[in-house]
Amino acid sequence: MEPFIKKIQQINTIEGAIAELKTQIEITPKLDEVINFSIGAHKEQFRKSGEPYVVHPILVASIAARFSNDEDIVATALLHDVVEDTKYHLDFIRDKWGDNVAHMVDGLTKIVEIREHEKVSSKESNSKLLSSALTFRKMLVASIDDVRVLVVKLCDRLHNLMTLDALDRQKQISIAEETLVVYVPIAHRLGISSIKNALEDLSFYYIYPKEYEKI
């Protein structure tokens, strides 16, 4: 998994991201259409690192494709931020790519909504932050009726951890700590040990950088 992570971390262009996705899954006409749509939908958006935002969903799709050759899971990964971050609505996705993809995209959008509802300021005590994270995890698991949604979310969180260098130190620690409390146990429960281990290693790197280097 580590060589794969290092390779993903070095990709910051749309062309590079698509090339990586092609190494993980055959690009069917449906996936080709979704890729082009996603590029257009996110064309005015950029990440804090300065790279085109669409690089993120394409690489999340690449990670998802590494664990599943389900075309709809990969399509969902490509579309996972569309409803939240662009002008397109869920009905558009349903009309274009069917109920299955729309259902998963809706599940991922609900996760964002749940997180916003449970968000606690970083100024709160550690116990309050931990309590909020645990509540978020319980609500997340209880509200998602399709395990594939959780798989895509884990891939999304994994790529976010791979690209934390663009954020400030406090934000890095906050995301890494939430990952350990919320997403690592879900990966463990789903039996995806490679994602679980990668999430733990990357979180440890940001929370305890000196100890990480020693090890």
CSV table of C-alpha atoms in Angstrom, one decimal:
chain,number,residue,atom,x,y,z
A,1,MET,CA,0.0,0.0,0.0
A,2,GLU,CA,2.8,2.4,0.8
A,3,PRO,CA,4.2,2.6,-2.8
A,4,PHE,CA,0.7,3.2,-4.0
A,5,ILE,CA,0.2,6.0,-1.5
A,6,LYS,CA,3.5,7.7,-2.5
A,7,LYS,CA,2.5,7.5,-6.1
A,8,ILE,CA,-0.9,9.1,-5.5
A,9,GLN,CA,0.6,11.8,-3.4
A,10,GLN,CA,2.8,12.9,-6.3
A,11,ILE,CA,-0.1,13.3,-8.7
A,12,ASN,CA,-1.4,16.9,-9.0
A,13,THR,CA,-2.7,17.2,-12.5
A,14,ILE,CA,-5.9,16.1,-14.2
A,15,GLU,CA,-4.0,14.2,-16.8
A,16,GLY,CA,-1.9,12.4,-14.2
A,17,ALA,CA,-5.0,11.5,-12.2
A,18,ILE,CA,-6.9,10.1,-15.2
A,19,ALA,CA,-3.8,8.1,-16.2
A,20,GLU,CA,-3.7,6.6,-12.7
A,21,LEU,CA,-7.4,5.7,-12.8
A,22,LYS,CA,-6.8,3.9,-16.1
A,23,THR,CA,-4.3,1.6,-14.4
A,24,GLN,CA,-6.8,0.6,-11.8
A,25,ILE,CA,-10.0,0.0,-13.9
A,26,GLU,CA,-11.1,-0.2,-17.5
A,27,ILE,CA,-12.6,3.1,-18.5
A,28,THR,CA,-16.1,2.2,-19.9
A,29,PRO,CA,-18.2,4.7,-21.9
A,30,LYS,CA,-20.1,5.4,-18.7
A,31,LEU,CA,-17.0,6.1,-16.7
A,32,ASP,CA,-15.6,8.2,-19.5
A,33,GLU,CA,-18.8,10.3,-19.5
A,34,VAL,CA,-18.7,10.7,-15.7
A,35,ILE,CA,-15.0,11.8,-15.8
A,36,ASN,CA,-15.7,14.4,-18.4
A,37,PHE,CA,-18.8,15.6,-16.5
A,38,SER,CA,-16.8,15.8,-13.2
A,39,ILE,CA,-14.1,17.9,-14.9
A,40,GLY,CA,-16.6,20.3,-16.2
A,41,ALA,CA,-18.6,20.5,-13.0
A,42,HIS,CA,-15.5,21.4,-10.9
A,43,LYS,CA,-13.7,23.4,-13.5
A,44,GLU,CA,-13.7,26.7,-11.5
A,45,GLN,CA,-12.6,25.0,-8.2
A,46,PHE,CA,-9.2,24.6,-6.8
A,47,ARG,CA,-7.8,22.9,-3.7
A,48,LYS,CA,-5.7,24.9,-1.1
A,49,SER,CA,-2.6,23.4,-2.7
A,50,GLY,CA,-3.5,25.2,-5.9
A,51,GLU,CA,-4.3,22.1,-8.0
A,52,PRO,CA,-7.6,21.7,-9.9
A,53,TYR,CA,-10.2,20.4,-7.4
A,54,VAL,CA,-11.3,17.6,-9.8
A,55,VAL,CA,-7.9,15.9,-9.3
A,56,HIS,CA,-9.2,14.9,-5.8
A,57,PRO,CA,-12.4,12.9,-6.9
A,58,ILE,CA,-10.5,11.3,-9.8
A,59,LEU,CA,-7.8,10.0,-7.3
A,60,VAL,CA,-10.5,9.0,-4.8
A,61,ALA,CA,-12.0,6.9,-7.7
A,62,SER,CA,-8.5,5.5,-8.3
A,63,ILE,CA,-8.3,4.4,-4.7
A,64,ALA,CA,-11.8,3.0,-4.8
A,65,ALA,CA,-11.0,1.1,-8.0
A,66,ARG,CA,-8.1,-0.5,-6.3
A,67,PHE,CA,-10.5,-2.2,-3.9
A,68,SER,CA,-13.5,-2.8,-6.2
A,69,ASN,CA,-14.1,-3.1,-9.9
A,70,ASP,CA,-17.7,-2.1,-9.4
A,71,GLU,CA,-18.4,0.6,-12.1
A,72,ASP,CA,-21.0,2.4,-9.9
A,73,ILE,CA,-18.7,2.6,-6.9
A,74,VAL,CA,-16.0,4.3,-9.1
A,75,ALA,CA,-18.6,6.6,-10.7
A,76,THR,CA,-19.8,7.5,-7.2
A,77,ALA,CA,-16.3,8.4,-6.2
A,78,LEU,CA,-16.0,10.6,-9.2
A,79,LEU,CA,-19.3,12.4,-8.3
A,80,HIS,CA,-19.1,12.4,-4.6
A,81,ASP,CA,-18.6,16.2,-4.2
A,82,VAL,CA,-20.9,17.3,-7.0
A,83,VAL,CA,-24.1,17.8,-5.1
A,84,GLU,CA,-22.4,19.5,-2.2
A,85,ASP,CA,-20.0,21.8,-4.2
A,86,THR,CA,-21.5,22.5,-7.6
A,87,LYS,CA,-24.8,23.7,-9.2
A,88,TYR,CA,-25.9,20.2,-10.0
A,89,HIS,CA,-28.6,18.4,-8.0
A,90,LEU,CA,-29.2,14.8,-7.1
A,91,ASP,CA,-32.1,14.5,-9.6
A,92,PHE,CA,-29.6,15.4,-12.4
A,93,ILE,CA,-27.3,12.5,-11.3
A,94,ARG,CA,-30.3,10.1,-11.1
A,95,ASP,CA,-31.5,11.0,-14.5
A,96,LYS,CA,-28.0,10.7,-16.1
A,97,TRP,CA,-26.6,7.6,-14.3
A,98,GLY,CA,-29.4,5.9,-12.5
A,99,ASP,CA,-30.8,5.3,-9.0
A,100,ASN,CA,-27.9,3.2,-7.8
A,101,VAL,CA,-25.2,5.9,-8.3
A,102,ALA,CA,-27.6,8.7,-7.1
A,103,HIS,CA,-28.4,6.7,-3.9
A,104,MET,CA,-24.7,6.4,-3.1
A,105,VAL,CA,-23.9,10.1,-3.9
A,106,ASP,CA,-26.9,11.0,-1.7
A,107,GLY,CA,-25.4,8.9,1.2
A,108,LEU,CA,-22.1,10.7,0.9
A,109,THR,CA,-23.8,14.1,0.9
A,110,LYS,CA,-25.6,13.1,4.1
A,111,ILE,CA,-22.3,12.2,5.7
A,112,VAL,CA,-21.2,15.8,5.2
A,113,GLU,CA,-24.5,17.1,6.6
A,114,ILE,CA,-24.2,14.9,9.7
A,115,ARG,CA,-20.6,16.1,10.2
A,116,GLU,CA,-21.6,19.7,10.0
A,117,HIS,CA,-24.3,19.1,12.5
A,118,GLU,CA,-21.9,17.5,15.0
A,119,LYS,CA,-19.0,19.8,14.3
A,120,VAL,CA,-17.4,21.2,17.5
A,121,SER,CA,-14.9,24.1,17.6
A,122,SER,CA,-11.3,23.2,18.0
A,123,LYS,CA,-11.3,25.5,21.1
A,124,GLU,CA,-13.5,23.0,23.0
A,125,SER,CA,-11.9,20.5,25.4
A,126,ASN,CA,-10.4,17.2,24.2
A,127,SER,CA,-13.2,15.3,25.9
A,128,LYS,CA,-15.9,17.4,24.1
A,129,LEU,CA,-14.1,16.8,20.8
A,130,LEU,CA,-13.9,13.1,21.4
A,131,SER,CA,-17.5,12.9,22.4
A,132,SER,CA,-18.5,14.7,19.2
A,133,ALA,CA,-16.4,12.4,17.1
A,134,LEU,CA,-17.9,9.3,18.7
A,135,THR,CA,-21.4,10.6,18.2
A,136,PHE,CA,-20.6,11.4,14.6
A,137,ARG,CA,-19.4,7.8,14.0
A,138,LYS,CA,-22.5,6.3,15.6
A,139,MET,CA,-24.8,8.5,13.5
A,140,LEU,CA,-22.8,7.8,10.3
A,141,VAL,CA,-22.9,4.0,10.7
A,142,ALA,CA,-26.6,4.1,11.7
A,143,SER,CA,-27.7,6.4,8.9
A,144,ILE,CA,-25.9,4.7,5.9
A,145,ASP,CA,-27.8,1.8,4.5
A,146,ASP,CA,-25.3,0.9,1.7
A,147,VAL,CA,-21.9,-0.3,2.8
A,148,ARG,CA,-20.5,0.9,-0.5
A,149,VAL,CA,-21.0,4.5,0.6
A,150,LEU,CA,-18.7,3.9,3.6
A,151,VAL,CA,-16.1,2.3,1.3
A,152,VAL,CA,-16.1,5.5,-0.9
A,153,LYS,CA,-16.0,7.7,2.2
A,154,LEU,CA,-13.0,5.8,3.5
A,155,CYS,CA,-11.2,6.3,0.1
A,156,ASP,CA,-12.1,10.0,0.3
A,157,ARG,CA,-10.7,10.3,3.8
A,158,LEU,CA,-7.5,8.4,2.8
A,159,HIS,CA,-6.8,10.8,-0.1
A,160,ASN,CA,-7.5,13.8,2.1
A,161,LEU,CA,-4.9,12.5,4.6
A,162,MET,CA,-2.4,12.0,1.7
A,163,THR,CA,-2.8,15.8,0.9
A,164,LEU,CA,-2.8,17.4,4.3
A,165,ASP,CA,0.5,19.3,3.8
A,166,ALA,CA,-1.4,22.2,2.3
A,167,LEU,CA,-3.3,22.8,5.6
A,168,ASP,CA,-2.1,24.4,8.8
A,169,ARG,CA,-0.7,22.3,11.7
A,170,GLN,CA,-3.9,22.5,13.9
A,171,LYS,CA,-6.1,21.5,11.0
A,172,GLN,CA,-3.8,18.6,10.2
A,173,ILE,CA,-4.0,17.3,13.8
A,174,SER,CA,-7.8,17.8,14.0
A,175,ILE,CA,-8.4,15.7,10.8
A,176,ALA,CA,-5.9,13.0,11.8
A,177,GLU,CA,-7.5,12.7,15.3
A,178,GLU,CA,-11.0,12.5,13.8
A,179,THR,CA,-9.7,9.8,11.4
A,180,LEU,CA,-8.5,7.6,14.3
A,181,VAL,CA,-11.7,7.9,16.2
A,182,VAL,CA,-14.2,7.8,13.3
A,183,TYR,CA,-12.9,6.2,10.2
A,184,VAL,CA,-10.3,3.7,11.4
A,185,PRO,CA,-12.9,1.7,13.4
A,186,ILE,CA,-15.2,1.7,10.4
A,187,ALA,CA,-12.4,0.3,8.1
A,188,HIS,CA,-11.7,-2.3,10.8
A,189,ARG,CA,-15.4,-3.3,11.0
A,190,LEU,CA,-15.6,-3.6,7.2
A,191,GLY,CA,-12.5,-5.8,7.2
A,192,ILE,CA,-10.5,-3.5,4.9
A,193,SER,CA,-7.2,-3.8,6.7
A,194,SER,CA,-5.1,-2.1,4.1
A,195,ILE,CA,-7.2,1.1,4.3
A,196,LYS,CA,-7.3,0.8,8.1
A,197,ASN,CA,-3.5,0.5,8.3
A,198,ALA,CA,-2.9,3.4,5.9
A,199,LEU,CA,-5.3,5.7,7.8
A,200,GLU,CA,-3.5,4.8,11.0
A,201,ASP,CA,-0.1,5.4,9.6
A,202,LEU,CA,-0.9,8.7,8.0
A,203,SER,CA,-2.7,9.9,11.1
A,204,PHE,CA,0.2,9.0,13.3
A,205,TYR,CA,2.6,10.9,11.0
A,206,TYR,CA,0.6,14.1,11.5
A,207,ILE,CA,-0.1,13.8,15.2
A,208,TYR,CA,3.3,12.6,16.3
A,209,PRO,CA,5.8,13.5,13.5
A,210,LYS,CA,8.9,13.1,15.6
A,211,GLU,CA,7.9,9.7,16.9
A,212,TYR,CA,7.0,8.7,13.3
A,213,GLU,CA,10.5,9.6,12.1
A,214,LYS,CA,12.1,7.7,14.9
A,215,ILE,CA,10.1,4.5,14.1
